[in-house]
Coordinates of C-alpha atoms and ligand atoms in Angstrom, one line a residue:
X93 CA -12.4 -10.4 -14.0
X94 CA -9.0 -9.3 -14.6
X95 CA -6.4 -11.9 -15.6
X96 CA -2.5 -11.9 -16.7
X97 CA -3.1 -12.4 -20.6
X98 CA 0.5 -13.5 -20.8
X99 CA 2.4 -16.2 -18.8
X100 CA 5.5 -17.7 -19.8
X101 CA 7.2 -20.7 -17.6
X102 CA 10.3 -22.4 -18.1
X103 CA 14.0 -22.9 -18.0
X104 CA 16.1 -19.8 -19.0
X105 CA 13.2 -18.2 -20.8
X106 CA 14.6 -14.8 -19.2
X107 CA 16.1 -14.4 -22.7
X108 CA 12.9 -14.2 -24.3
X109 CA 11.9 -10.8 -21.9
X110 CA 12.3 -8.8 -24.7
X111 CA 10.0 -10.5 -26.9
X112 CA 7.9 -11.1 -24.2
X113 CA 7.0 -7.2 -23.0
X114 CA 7.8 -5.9 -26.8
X115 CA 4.1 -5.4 -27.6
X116 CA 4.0 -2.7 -24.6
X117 CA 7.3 -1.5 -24.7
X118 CA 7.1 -0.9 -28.8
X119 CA 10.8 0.0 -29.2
X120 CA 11.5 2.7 -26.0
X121 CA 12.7 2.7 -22.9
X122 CA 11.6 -0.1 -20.0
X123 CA 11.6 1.0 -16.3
X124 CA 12.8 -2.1 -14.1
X125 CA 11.9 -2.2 -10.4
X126 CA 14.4 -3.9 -8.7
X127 CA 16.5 -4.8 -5.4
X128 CA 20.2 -4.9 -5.3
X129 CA 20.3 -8.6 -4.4
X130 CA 18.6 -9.5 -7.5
X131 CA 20.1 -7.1 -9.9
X132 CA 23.5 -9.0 -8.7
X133 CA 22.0 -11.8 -9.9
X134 CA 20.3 -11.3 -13.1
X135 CA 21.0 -8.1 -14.7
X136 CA 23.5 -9.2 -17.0
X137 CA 21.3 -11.6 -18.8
X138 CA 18.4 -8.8 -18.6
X139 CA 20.2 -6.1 -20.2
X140 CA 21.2 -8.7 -22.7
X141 CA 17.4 -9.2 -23.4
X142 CA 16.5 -5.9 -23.6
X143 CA 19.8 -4.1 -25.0
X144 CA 20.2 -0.7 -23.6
X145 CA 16.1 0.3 -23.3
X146 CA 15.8 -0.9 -19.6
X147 CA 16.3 1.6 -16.8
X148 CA 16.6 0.2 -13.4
X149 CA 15.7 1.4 -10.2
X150 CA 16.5 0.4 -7.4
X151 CA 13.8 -0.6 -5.1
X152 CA 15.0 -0.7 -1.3
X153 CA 11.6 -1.3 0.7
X154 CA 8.1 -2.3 -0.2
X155 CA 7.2 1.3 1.1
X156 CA 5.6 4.2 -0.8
X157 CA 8.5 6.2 -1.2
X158 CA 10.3 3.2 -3.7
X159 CA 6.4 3.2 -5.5
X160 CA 7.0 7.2 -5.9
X161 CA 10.5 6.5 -6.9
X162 CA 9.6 4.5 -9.7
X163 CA 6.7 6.4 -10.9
X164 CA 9.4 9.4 -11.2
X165 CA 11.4 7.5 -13.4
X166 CA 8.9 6.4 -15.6
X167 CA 7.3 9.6 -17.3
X168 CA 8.8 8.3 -21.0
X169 CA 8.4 4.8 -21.1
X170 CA 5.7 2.4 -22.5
X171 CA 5.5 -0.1 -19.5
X172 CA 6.9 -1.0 -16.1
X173 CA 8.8 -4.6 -15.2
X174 CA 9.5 -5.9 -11.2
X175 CA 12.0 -8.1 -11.1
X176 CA 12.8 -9.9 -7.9
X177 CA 10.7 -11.7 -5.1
X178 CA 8.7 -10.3 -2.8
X179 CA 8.9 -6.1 -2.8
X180 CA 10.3 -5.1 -6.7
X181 CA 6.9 -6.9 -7.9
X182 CA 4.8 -5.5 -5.2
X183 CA 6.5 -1.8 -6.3
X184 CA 6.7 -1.8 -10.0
X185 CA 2.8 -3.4 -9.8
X186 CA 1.8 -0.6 -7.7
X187 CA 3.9 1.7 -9.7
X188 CA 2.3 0.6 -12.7
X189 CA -0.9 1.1 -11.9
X190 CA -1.0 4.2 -10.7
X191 CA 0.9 5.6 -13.4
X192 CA -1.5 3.8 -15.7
X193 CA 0.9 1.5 -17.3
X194 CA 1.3 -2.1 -18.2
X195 CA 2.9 -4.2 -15.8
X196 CA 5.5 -7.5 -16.7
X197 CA 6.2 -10.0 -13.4
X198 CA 9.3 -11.4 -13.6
X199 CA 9.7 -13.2 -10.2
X200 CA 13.0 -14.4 -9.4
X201 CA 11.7 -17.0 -6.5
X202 CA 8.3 -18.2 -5.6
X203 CA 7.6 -17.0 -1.7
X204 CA 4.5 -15.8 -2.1
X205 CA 1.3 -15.2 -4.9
X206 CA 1.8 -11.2 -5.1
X207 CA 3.9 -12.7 -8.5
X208 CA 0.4 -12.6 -10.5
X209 CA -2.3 -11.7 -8.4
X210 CA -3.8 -8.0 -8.7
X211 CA -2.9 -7.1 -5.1
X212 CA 0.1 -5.4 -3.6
X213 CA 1.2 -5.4 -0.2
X214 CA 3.2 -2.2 0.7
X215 CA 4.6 -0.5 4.2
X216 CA 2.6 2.8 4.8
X217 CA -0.7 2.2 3.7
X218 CA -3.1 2.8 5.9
X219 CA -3.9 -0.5 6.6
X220 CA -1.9 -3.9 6.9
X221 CA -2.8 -6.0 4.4
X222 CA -2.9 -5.8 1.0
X223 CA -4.6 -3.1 -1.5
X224 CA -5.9 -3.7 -5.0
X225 CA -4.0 -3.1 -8.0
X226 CA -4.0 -4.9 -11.3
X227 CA -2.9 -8.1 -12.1
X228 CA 0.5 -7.7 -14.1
X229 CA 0.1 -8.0 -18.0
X230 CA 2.7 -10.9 -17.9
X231 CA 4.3 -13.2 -16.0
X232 CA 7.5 -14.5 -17.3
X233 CA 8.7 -17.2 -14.5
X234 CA 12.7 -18.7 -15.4
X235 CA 12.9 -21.7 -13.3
X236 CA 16.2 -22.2 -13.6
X237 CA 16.7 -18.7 -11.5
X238 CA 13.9 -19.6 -9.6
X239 CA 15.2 -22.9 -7.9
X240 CA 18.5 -21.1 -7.0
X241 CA 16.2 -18.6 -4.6
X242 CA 17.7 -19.3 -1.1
X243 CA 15.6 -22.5 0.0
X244 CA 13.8 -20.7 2.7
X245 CA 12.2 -18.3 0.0
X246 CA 10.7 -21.1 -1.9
X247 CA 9.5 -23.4 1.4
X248 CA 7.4 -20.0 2.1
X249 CA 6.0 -19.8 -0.9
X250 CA 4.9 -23.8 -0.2
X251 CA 3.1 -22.3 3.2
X252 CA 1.3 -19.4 1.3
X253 CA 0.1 -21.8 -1.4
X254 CA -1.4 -24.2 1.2
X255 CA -3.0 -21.3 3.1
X256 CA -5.6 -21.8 0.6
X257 CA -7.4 -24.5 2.4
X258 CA -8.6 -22.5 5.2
X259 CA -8.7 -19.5 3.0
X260 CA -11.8 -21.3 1.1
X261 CA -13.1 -22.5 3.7
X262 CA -13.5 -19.2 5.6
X263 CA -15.0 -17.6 2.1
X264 CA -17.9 -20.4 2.5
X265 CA -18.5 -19.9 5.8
X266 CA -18.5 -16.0 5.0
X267 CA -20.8 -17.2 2.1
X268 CA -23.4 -19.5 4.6
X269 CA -23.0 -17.0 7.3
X270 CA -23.7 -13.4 5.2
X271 CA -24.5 -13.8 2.1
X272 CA -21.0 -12.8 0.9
X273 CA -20.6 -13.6 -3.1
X274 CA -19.4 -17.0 -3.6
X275 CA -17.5 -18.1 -6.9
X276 CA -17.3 -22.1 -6.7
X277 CA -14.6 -21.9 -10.1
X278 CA -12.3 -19.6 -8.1
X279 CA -12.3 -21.4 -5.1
X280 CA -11.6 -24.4 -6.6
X281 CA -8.7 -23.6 -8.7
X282 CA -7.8 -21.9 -5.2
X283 CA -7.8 -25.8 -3.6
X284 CA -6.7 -27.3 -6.7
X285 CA -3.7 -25.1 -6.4
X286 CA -2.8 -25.9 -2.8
X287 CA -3.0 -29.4 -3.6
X288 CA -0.3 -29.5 -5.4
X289 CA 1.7 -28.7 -2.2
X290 CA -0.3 -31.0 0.1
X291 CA -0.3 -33.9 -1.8
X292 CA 3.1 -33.4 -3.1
X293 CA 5.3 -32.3 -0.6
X294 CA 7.6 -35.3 -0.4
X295 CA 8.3 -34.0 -4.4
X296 CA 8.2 -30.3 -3.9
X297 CA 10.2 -30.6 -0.7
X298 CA 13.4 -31.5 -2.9
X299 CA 12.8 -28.2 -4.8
X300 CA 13.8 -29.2 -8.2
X301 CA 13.3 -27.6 -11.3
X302 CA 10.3 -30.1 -11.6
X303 CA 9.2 -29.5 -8.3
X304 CA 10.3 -25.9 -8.4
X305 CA 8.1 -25.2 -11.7
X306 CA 4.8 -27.1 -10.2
X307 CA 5.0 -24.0 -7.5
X308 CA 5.1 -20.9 -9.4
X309 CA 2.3 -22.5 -11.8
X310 CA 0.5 -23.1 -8.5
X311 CA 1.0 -19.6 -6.9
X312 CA 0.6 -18.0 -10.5
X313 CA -2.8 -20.1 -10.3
X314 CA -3.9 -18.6 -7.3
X315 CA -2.7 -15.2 -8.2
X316 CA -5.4 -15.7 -11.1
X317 CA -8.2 -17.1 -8.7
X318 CA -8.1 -13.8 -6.8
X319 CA -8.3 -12.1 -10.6
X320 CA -11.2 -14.0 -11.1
X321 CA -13.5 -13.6 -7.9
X322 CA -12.1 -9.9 -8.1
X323 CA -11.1 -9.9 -4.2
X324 CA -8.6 -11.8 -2.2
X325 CA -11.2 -14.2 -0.7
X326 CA -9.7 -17.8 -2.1
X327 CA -6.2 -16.6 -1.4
X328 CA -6.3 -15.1 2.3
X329 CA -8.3 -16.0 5.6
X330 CA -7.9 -16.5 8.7
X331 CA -4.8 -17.4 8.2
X332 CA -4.0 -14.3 6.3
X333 CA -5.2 -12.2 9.3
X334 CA -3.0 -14.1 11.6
X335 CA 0.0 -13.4 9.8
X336 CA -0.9 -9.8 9.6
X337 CA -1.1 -9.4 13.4
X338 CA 2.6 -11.3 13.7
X339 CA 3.6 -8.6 11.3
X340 CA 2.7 -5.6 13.7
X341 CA 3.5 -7.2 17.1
X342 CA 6.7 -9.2 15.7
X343 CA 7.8 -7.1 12.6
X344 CA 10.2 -7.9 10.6
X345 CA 10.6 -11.8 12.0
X346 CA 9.3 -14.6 9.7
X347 CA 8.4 -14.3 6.0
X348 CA 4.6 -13.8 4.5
X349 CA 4.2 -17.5 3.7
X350 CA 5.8 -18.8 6.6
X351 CA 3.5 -16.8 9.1
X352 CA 0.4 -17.9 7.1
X353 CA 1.5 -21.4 7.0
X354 CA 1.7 -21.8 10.9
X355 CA -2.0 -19.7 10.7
X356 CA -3.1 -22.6 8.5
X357 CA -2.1 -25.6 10.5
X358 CA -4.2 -23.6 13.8
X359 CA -7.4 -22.8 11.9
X360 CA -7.5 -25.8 9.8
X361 CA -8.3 -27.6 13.3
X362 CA -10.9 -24.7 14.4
X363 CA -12.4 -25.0 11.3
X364 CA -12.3 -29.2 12.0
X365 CA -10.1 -30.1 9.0
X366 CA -7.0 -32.1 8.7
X367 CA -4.7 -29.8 10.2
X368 CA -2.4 -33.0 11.0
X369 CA -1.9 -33.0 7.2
X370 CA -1.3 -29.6 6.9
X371 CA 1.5 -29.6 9.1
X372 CA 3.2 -32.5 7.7
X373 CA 3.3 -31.1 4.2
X374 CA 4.6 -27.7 5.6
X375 CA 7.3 -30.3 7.7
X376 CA 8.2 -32.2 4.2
X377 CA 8.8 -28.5 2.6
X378 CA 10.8 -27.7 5.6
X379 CA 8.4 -24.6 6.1
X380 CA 8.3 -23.6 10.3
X381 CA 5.6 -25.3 12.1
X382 CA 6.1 -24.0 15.6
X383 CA 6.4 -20.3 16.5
X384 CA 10.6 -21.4 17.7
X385 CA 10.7 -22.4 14.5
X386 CA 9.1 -19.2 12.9
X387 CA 11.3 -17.1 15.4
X388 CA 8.3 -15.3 17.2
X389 CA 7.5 -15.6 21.4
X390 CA 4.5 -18.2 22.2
X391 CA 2.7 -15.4 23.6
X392 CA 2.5 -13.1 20.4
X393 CA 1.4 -16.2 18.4
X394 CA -1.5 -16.6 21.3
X395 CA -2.2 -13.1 21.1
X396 CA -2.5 -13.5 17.4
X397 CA -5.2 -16.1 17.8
X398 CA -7.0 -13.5 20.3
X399 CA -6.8 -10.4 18.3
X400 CA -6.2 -10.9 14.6
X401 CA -10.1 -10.4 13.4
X402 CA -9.9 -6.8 14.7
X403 CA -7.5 -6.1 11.8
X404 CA -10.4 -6.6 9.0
X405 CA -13.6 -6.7 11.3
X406 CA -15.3 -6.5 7.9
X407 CA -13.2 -10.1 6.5
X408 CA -15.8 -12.9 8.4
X409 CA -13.8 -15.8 9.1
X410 CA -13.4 -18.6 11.7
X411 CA -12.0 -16.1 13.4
X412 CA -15.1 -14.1 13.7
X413 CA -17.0 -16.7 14.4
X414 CA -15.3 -18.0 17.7
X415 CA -13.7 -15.3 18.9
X416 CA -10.7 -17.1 21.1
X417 CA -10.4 -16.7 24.7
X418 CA -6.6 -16.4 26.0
X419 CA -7.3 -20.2 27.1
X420 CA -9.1 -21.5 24.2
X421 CA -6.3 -19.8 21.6
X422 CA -3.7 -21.3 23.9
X423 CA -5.2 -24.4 23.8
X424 CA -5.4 -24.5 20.3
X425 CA -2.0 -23.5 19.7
X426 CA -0.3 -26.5 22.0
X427 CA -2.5 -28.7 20.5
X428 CA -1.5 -28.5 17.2
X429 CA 2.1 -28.2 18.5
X430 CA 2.2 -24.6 17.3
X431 CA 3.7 -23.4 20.7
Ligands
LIG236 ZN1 -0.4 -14.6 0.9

């Protein structure tokens, strides 16, 4: 297992980064991944944490080159810190590991679990999904910064923590069907984590700092799950694979959690769960639940349905196991009101 040994979650704790990462950084300079947007918003209070040690980079893409970019700027410091939501953390954790340094989250919203898990997802791999890193040091979560993300941010993060329901489920089935390696403690903190979207939505859905703060712990929880089965099985199935597909045959529309979200609601009913109360806790966190909504054509989400095994033929899921006609994928898209 590999685990963050350091989380710290609460309102304007930013101010405390440079206590926080001082045990790697011992005194020298700090290399900060980090996109434009955010560095508008936070670098102020950053460089006031960390005095004049950090140097920033500016990460443009979740794409190789940016990983490169920061490895470059890193030869004389201790440790490595992505700041931001999506791509600086995904960077600097990539960064990090390659370069053989300590790695310090510090997500400024909550759209997806890459903010603690050991995974990265990156443009120019040579596959689509993501690739295994290590799971950052620390996580230091301000959620007071965090509940002024845009709104659309944090309702996607909502979709990728409920994609852990049919996540789990397609790890047992992988489990009954090949032998795969189960781990019952995982999975369950997995569940445990996306229940606190499903059965609080009405909560969550008003995104304050309360609600805000139950969804990082919740995606920093499943971040850790995937640390502690050492592979992405509690945190991506089916659903996962579905998004993936969107992202090659619609790129660039719809965010991560957003895509798996809709996934969830469609293979929680071929897997025969409550898909009905999937979709309304998505609908109460204002997260899309139709492919309009998500901005893609019915046919690619169809197509999706039809092809996205092929993507990780080695991943068994529900997918695998039913392997959807055009009609049968169609019909299960209209019928949970997907398309
Ligand atoms: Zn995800």
């Amino acid at each position: 297992m590999e685990l963050p040994t350091k989380v710290l979650i609460g309102d304007g704790v930013l101010s405390q980064l440079g206590e926080f990462i001082e045990e790697s950084a011992r005194g020298g300079k700090i290399v900060i991944a980090s996109g434009s947007n955010v560095q508008s918003r936070v670098r102020d209070k950053v460089d006031d944490a960390l005095g004049d040690r950090g140097f920033w980079v500016d990460v443009t893409a979740a794409d190789l080159e940016n990983v490169e970019k920061v490895i470059a700027s890193s030869s004389d410091s201790h440790c490595i810190i992505g700041i931001g939501g999506g791509k600086s953390v995904d960077v600097g954790k990539l960064a990090a590991f390659r370069k053989g340094l300590p790695f310090y989250s510090v997500p400024t919203s909550a759209s997806h679990d890459g903010i603690s898990s050991p995974f990265a997802s990156l443009k120019g791999l040579d596959r689509p999904y993501s690739v295994k890193a290590k799971p950052p040091l620390g996580i230091l979560a301000d959620v007071d910064i965090i509940s002024k993300a845009p709104r659309r941010l944090l309702s996607a993060g909502c979709g990728d923590l409920v994609s852990k329901l049919t996540a789990v489920k397609d790890w047992q089935l992988a489990h009954r069907v090949n032998g795969e390696y189960y781990g019952s403690y995982a999975a369950s903190l997995a569940l445990m984590s996306a229940d606190v979207v499903i059965e609080g939505s009405r909560r969550i859905g008003k995104f304050t700092k309360e609600g805000v703060r139950d969804l990082v712990e919740g995606l920093i929880s499943t971040g850790v799950a995937a640390g502690i089965a050492g592979s992405s099985r509690p945190c991506s199935g089916s659903e996962h694979l579905f998004s993936h597909y969107l992202d090659i045959v619609a790129p660039g529309v719809g965010l991560h959690g957003e895509k798996c979200g809709l996934g969830t609601i469609m293979m929680a009913k071929l897997q025969g769960g409550d898909w009905r109360l999937v979709r309304s806790a998505l609908k109460n966190v204002q997260a899309p639940t139709t492919a309009t909504e998500l901005g893609v054509e019915d046919d690619k989400v169809v197509e999706a349905l039809m092809r996205a095994s092929s993507i990780r033929p080695e991943r068994y899921t529900i997918l695998s196991r039913y392997k959807l006609s055009k009609k049968r994928a169609t019909e299960l898209a209209e019928s949970t009101g997907a398309i």
